[in-house]
PDB file of C-alpha atoms in Angstrom:
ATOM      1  CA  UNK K   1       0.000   0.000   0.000  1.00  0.00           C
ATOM      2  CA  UNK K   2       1.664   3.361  -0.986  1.00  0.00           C
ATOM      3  CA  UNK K   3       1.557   5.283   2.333  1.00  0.00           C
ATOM      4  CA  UNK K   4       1.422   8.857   0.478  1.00  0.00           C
ATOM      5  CA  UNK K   5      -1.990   7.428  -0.811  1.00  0.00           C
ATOM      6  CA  UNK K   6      -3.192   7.025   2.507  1.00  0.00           C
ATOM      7  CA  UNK K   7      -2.192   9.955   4.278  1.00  0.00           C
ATOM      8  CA  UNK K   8      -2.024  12.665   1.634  1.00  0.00           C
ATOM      9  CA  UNK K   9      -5.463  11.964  -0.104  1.00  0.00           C
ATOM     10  CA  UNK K  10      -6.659  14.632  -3.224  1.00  0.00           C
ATOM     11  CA  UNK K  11      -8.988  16.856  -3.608  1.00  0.00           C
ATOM     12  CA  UNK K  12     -10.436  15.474   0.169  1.00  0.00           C
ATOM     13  CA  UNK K  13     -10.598  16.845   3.680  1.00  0.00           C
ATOM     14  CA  UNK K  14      -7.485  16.801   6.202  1.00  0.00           C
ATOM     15  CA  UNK K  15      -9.725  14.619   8.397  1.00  0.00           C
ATOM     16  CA  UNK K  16      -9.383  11.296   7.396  1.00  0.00           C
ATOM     17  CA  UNK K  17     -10.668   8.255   9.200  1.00  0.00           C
ATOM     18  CA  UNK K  18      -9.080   4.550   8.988  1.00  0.00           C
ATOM     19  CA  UNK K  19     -11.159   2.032   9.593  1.00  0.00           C
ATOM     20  CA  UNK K  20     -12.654  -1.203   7.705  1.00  0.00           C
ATOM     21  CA  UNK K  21     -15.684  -1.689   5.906  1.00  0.00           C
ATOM     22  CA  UNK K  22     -18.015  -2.875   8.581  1.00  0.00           C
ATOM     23  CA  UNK K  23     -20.034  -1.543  12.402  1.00  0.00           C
ATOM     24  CA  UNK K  24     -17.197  -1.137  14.758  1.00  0.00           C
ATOM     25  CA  UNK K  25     -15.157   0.618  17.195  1.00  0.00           C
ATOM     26  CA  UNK K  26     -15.156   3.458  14.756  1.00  0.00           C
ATOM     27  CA  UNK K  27     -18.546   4.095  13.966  1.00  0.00           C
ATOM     28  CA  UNK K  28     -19.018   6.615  17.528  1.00  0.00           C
ATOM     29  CA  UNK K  29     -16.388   8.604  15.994  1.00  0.00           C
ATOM     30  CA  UNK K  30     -18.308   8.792  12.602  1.00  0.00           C
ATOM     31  CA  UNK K  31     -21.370   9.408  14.666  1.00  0.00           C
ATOM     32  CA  UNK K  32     -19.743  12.551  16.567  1.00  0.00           C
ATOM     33  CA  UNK K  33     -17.811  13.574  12.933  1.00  0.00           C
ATOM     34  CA  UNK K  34     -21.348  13.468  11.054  1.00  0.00           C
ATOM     35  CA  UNK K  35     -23.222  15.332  13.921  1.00  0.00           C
ATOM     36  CA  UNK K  36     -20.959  18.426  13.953  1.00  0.00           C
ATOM     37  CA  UNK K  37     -21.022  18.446  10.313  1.00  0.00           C
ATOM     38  CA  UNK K  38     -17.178  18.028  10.013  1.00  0.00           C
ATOM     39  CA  UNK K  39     -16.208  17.143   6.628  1.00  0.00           C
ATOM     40  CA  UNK K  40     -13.929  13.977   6.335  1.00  0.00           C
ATOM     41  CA  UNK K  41     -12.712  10.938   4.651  1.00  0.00           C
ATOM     42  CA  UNK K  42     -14.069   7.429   5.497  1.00  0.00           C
ATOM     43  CA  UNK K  43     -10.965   5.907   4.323  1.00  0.00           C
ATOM     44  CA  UNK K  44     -12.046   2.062   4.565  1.00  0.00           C
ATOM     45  CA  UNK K  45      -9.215  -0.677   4.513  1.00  0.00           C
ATOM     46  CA  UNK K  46      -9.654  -3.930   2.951  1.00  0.00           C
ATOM     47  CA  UNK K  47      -8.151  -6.894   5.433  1.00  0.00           C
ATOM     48  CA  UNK K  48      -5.277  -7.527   2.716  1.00  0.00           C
ATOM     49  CA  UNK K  49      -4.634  -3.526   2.615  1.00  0.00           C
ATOM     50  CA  UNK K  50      -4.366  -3.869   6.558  1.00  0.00           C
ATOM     51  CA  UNK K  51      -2.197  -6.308   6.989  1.00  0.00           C
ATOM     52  CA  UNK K  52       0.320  -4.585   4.562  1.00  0.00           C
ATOM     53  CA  UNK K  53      -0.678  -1.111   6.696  1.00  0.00           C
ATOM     54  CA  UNK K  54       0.043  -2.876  10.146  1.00  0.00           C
ATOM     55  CA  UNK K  55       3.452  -3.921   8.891  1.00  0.00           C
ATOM     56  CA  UNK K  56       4.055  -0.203   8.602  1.00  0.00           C
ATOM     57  CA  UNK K  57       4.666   2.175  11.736  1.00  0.00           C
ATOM     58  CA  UNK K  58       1.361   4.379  10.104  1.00  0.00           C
ATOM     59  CA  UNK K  59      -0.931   3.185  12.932  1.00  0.00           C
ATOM     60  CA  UNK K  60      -0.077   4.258  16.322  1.00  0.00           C
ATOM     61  CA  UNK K  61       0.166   1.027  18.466  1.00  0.00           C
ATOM     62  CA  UNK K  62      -0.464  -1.071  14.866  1.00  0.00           C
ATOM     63  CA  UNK K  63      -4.495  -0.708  15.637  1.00  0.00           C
ATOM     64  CA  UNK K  64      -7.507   1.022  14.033  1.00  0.00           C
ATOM     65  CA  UNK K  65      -9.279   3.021  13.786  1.00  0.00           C
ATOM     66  CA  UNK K  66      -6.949   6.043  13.394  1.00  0.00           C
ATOM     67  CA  UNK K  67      -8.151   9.293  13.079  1.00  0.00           C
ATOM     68  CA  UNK K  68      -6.061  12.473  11.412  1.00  0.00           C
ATOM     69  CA  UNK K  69      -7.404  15.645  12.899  1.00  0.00           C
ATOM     70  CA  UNK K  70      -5.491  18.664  12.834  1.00  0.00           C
ATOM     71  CA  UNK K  71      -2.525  17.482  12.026  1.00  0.00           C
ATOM     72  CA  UNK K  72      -2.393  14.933  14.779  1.00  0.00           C
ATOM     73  CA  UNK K  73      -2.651  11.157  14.235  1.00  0.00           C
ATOM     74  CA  UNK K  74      -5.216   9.760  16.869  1.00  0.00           C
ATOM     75  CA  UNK K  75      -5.348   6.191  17.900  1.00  0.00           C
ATOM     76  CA  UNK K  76      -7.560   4.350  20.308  1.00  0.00           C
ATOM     77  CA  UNK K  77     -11.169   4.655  20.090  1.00  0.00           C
ATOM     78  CA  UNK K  78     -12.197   6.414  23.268  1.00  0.00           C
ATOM     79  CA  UNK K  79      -9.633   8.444  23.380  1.00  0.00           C
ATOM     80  CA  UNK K  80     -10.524  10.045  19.795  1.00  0.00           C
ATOM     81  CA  UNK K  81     -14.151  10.314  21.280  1.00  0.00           C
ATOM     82  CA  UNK K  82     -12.618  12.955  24.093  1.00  0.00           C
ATOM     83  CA  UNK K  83     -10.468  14.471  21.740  1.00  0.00           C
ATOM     84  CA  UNK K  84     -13.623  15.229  19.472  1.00  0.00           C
ATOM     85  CA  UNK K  85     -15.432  15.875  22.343  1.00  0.00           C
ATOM     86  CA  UNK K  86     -13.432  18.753  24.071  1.00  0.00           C
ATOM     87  CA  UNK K  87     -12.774  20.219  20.504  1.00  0.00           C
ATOM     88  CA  UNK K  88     -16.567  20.409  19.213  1.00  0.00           C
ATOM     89  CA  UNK K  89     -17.534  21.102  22.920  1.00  0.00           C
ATOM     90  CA  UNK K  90     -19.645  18.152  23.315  1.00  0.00           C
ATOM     91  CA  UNK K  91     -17.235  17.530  26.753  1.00  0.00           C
ATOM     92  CA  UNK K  92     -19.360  17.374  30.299  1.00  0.00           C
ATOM     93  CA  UNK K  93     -19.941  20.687  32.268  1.00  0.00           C
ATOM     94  CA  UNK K  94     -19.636  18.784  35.943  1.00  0.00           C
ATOM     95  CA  UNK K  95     -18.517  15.529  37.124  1.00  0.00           C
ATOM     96  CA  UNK K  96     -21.933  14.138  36.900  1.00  0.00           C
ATOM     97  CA  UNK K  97     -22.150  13.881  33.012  1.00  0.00           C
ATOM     98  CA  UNK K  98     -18.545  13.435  33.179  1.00  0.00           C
ATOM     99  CA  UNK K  99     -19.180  10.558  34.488  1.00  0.00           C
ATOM    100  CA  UNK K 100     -22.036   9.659  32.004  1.00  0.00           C
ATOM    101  CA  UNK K 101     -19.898  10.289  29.376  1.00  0.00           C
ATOM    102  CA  UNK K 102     -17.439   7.257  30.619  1.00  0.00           C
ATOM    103  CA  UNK K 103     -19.931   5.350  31.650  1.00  0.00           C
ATOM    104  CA  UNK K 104     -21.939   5.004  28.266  1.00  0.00           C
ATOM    105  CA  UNK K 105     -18.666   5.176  26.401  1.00  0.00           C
ATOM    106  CA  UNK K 106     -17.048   2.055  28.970  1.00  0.00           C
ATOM    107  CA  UNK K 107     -20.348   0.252  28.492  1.00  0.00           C
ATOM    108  CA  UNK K 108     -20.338   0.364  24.565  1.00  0.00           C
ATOM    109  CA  UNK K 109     -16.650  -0.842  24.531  1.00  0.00           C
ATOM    110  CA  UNK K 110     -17.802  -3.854  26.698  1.00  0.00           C
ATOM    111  CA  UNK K 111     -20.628  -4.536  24.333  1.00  0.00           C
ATOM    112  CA  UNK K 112     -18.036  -4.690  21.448  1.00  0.00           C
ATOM    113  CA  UNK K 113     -15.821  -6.579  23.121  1.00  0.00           C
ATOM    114  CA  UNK K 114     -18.528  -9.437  23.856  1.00  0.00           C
ATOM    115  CA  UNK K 115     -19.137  -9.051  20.196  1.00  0.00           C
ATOM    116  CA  UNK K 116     -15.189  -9.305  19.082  1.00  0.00           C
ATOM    117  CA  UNK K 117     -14.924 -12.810  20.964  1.00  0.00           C
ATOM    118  CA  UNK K 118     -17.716 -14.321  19.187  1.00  0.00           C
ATOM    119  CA  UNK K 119     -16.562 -12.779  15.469  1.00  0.00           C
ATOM    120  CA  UNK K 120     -13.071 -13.684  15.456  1.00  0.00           C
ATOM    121  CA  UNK K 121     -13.675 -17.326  17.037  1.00  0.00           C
ATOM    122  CA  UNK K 122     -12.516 -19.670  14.717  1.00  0.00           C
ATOM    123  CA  UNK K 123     -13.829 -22.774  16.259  1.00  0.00           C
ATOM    124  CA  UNK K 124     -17.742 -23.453  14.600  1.00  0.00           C
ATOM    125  CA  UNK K 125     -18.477 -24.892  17.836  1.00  0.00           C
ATOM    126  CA  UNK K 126     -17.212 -22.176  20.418  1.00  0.00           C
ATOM    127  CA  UNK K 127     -18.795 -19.860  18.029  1.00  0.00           C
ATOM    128  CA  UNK K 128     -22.456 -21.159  18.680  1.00  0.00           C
ATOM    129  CA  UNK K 129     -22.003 -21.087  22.344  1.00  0.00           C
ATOM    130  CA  UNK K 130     -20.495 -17.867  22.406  1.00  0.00           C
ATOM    131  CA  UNK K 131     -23.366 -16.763  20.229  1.00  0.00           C
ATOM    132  CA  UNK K 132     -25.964 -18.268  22.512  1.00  0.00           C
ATOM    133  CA  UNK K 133     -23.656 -16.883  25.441  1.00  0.00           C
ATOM    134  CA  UNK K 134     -23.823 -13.265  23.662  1.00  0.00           C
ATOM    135  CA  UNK K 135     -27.487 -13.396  22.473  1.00  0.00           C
ATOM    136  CA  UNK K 136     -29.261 -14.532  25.845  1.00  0.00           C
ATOM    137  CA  UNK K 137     -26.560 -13.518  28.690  1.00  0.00           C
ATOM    138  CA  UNK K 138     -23.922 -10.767  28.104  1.00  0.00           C
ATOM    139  CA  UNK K 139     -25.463  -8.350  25.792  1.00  0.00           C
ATOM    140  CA  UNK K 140     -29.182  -8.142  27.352  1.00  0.00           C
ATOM    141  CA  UNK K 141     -27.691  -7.346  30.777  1.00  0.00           C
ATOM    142  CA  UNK K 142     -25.349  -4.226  29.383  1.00  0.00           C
ATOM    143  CA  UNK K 143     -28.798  -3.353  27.126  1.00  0.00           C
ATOM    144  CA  UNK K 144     -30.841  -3.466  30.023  1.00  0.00           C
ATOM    145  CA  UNK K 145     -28.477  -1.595  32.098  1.00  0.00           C
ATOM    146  CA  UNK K 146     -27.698   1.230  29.499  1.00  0.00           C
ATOM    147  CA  UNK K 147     -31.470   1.544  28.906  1.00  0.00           C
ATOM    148  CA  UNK K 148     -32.272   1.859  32.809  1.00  0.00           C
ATOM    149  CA  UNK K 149     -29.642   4.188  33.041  1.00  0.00           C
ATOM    150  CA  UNK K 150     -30.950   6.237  30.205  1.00  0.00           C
ATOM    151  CA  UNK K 151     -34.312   6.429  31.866  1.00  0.00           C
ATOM    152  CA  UNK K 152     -33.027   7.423  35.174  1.00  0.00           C
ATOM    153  CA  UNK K 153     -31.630  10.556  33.152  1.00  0.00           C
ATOM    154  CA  UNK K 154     -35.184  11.556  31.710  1.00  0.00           C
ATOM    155  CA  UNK K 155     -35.578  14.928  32.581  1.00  0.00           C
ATOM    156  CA  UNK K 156     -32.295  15.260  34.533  1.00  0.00           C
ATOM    157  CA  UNK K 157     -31.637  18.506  35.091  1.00  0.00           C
ATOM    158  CA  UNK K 158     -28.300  18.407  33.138  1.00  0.00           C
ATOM    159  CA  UNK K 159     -29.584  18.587  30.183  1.00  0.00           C
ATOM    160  CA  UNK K 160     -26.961  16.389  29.154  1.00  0.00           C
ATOM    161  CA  UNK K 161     -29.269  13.518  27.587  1.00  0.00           C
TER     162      UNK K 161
END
């Protein structure tokens, strides 16, 4: 992969976010990009395209998704989410949606990371347990939990949600 390709795109914005083709750690980060109306390239990888990018010292700690924002190279999914955050002032005003902030943010990355075991198991048998595992046990508690959470915040006075 020529690297000048993937960092210097044409005729495109000076955003530019790495990622692959499919729901993931970096859709948030699209999410917040698309709500503030920042204009950016969704620079998807193939698998074969990543593999020769890994190899490469492009990706800060060889992971995606990688954002380039203002001349910075970002890596690690929640802490692009803060950087966006504080810079498009979507940050918490107190410690109380601070902690909101982390705590939807922590639960999402749990969710995904129940997710991650099941996709990249190999094994067709682990991978139906750890589908029924996922389906009927790990992801309806974290649901349940970020939904009663959510309605505890109805008419908060933060203003937050």
């Amino acid at each position: 992969v020529d690297q000048t390709s993937i960092t210097k795109p044409t005729n495109m914005s000076d955003t530019i976010l790495h990622y692959f083709d499919f729901n993931g750690r970096a859709d948030p980060i699209r999410a917040v990009l698309h709500y503030k109306n920042v204009d950016f390239q969704d620079r998807i990888m193939t698998f074969p395209e990543w593999k020769e990018v890994k190899a490469t010292e492009f990706c800060p700690l060889r992971q995606v998704p990688v954002l380039e924002i203002d001349g910075l190279k970002l890596s690690q999914s929640g802490a692009i989410l803060d950087y966006l955050g504080e810079k498009y002032d979507l940050g918490a005003t107190n410690a109380y949606e601070r902690y909101l902030i982390t705590y939807y943010v922590n639960t999402t990355d749990d969710m995904m990371t129940c997710v991650y075991k099941y996709i990249w198991d190999s094994d067709p048998d682990s991978r139906v347990k750890k589908l029924e595992e996922l389906t009927k046990k790990e992801l309806p508690i974290l649901y349940a939990d970020m939904e009663n959470n959510f309605l505890q915040q109805k008419g908060n006075e933060t203003g937050w949600l």
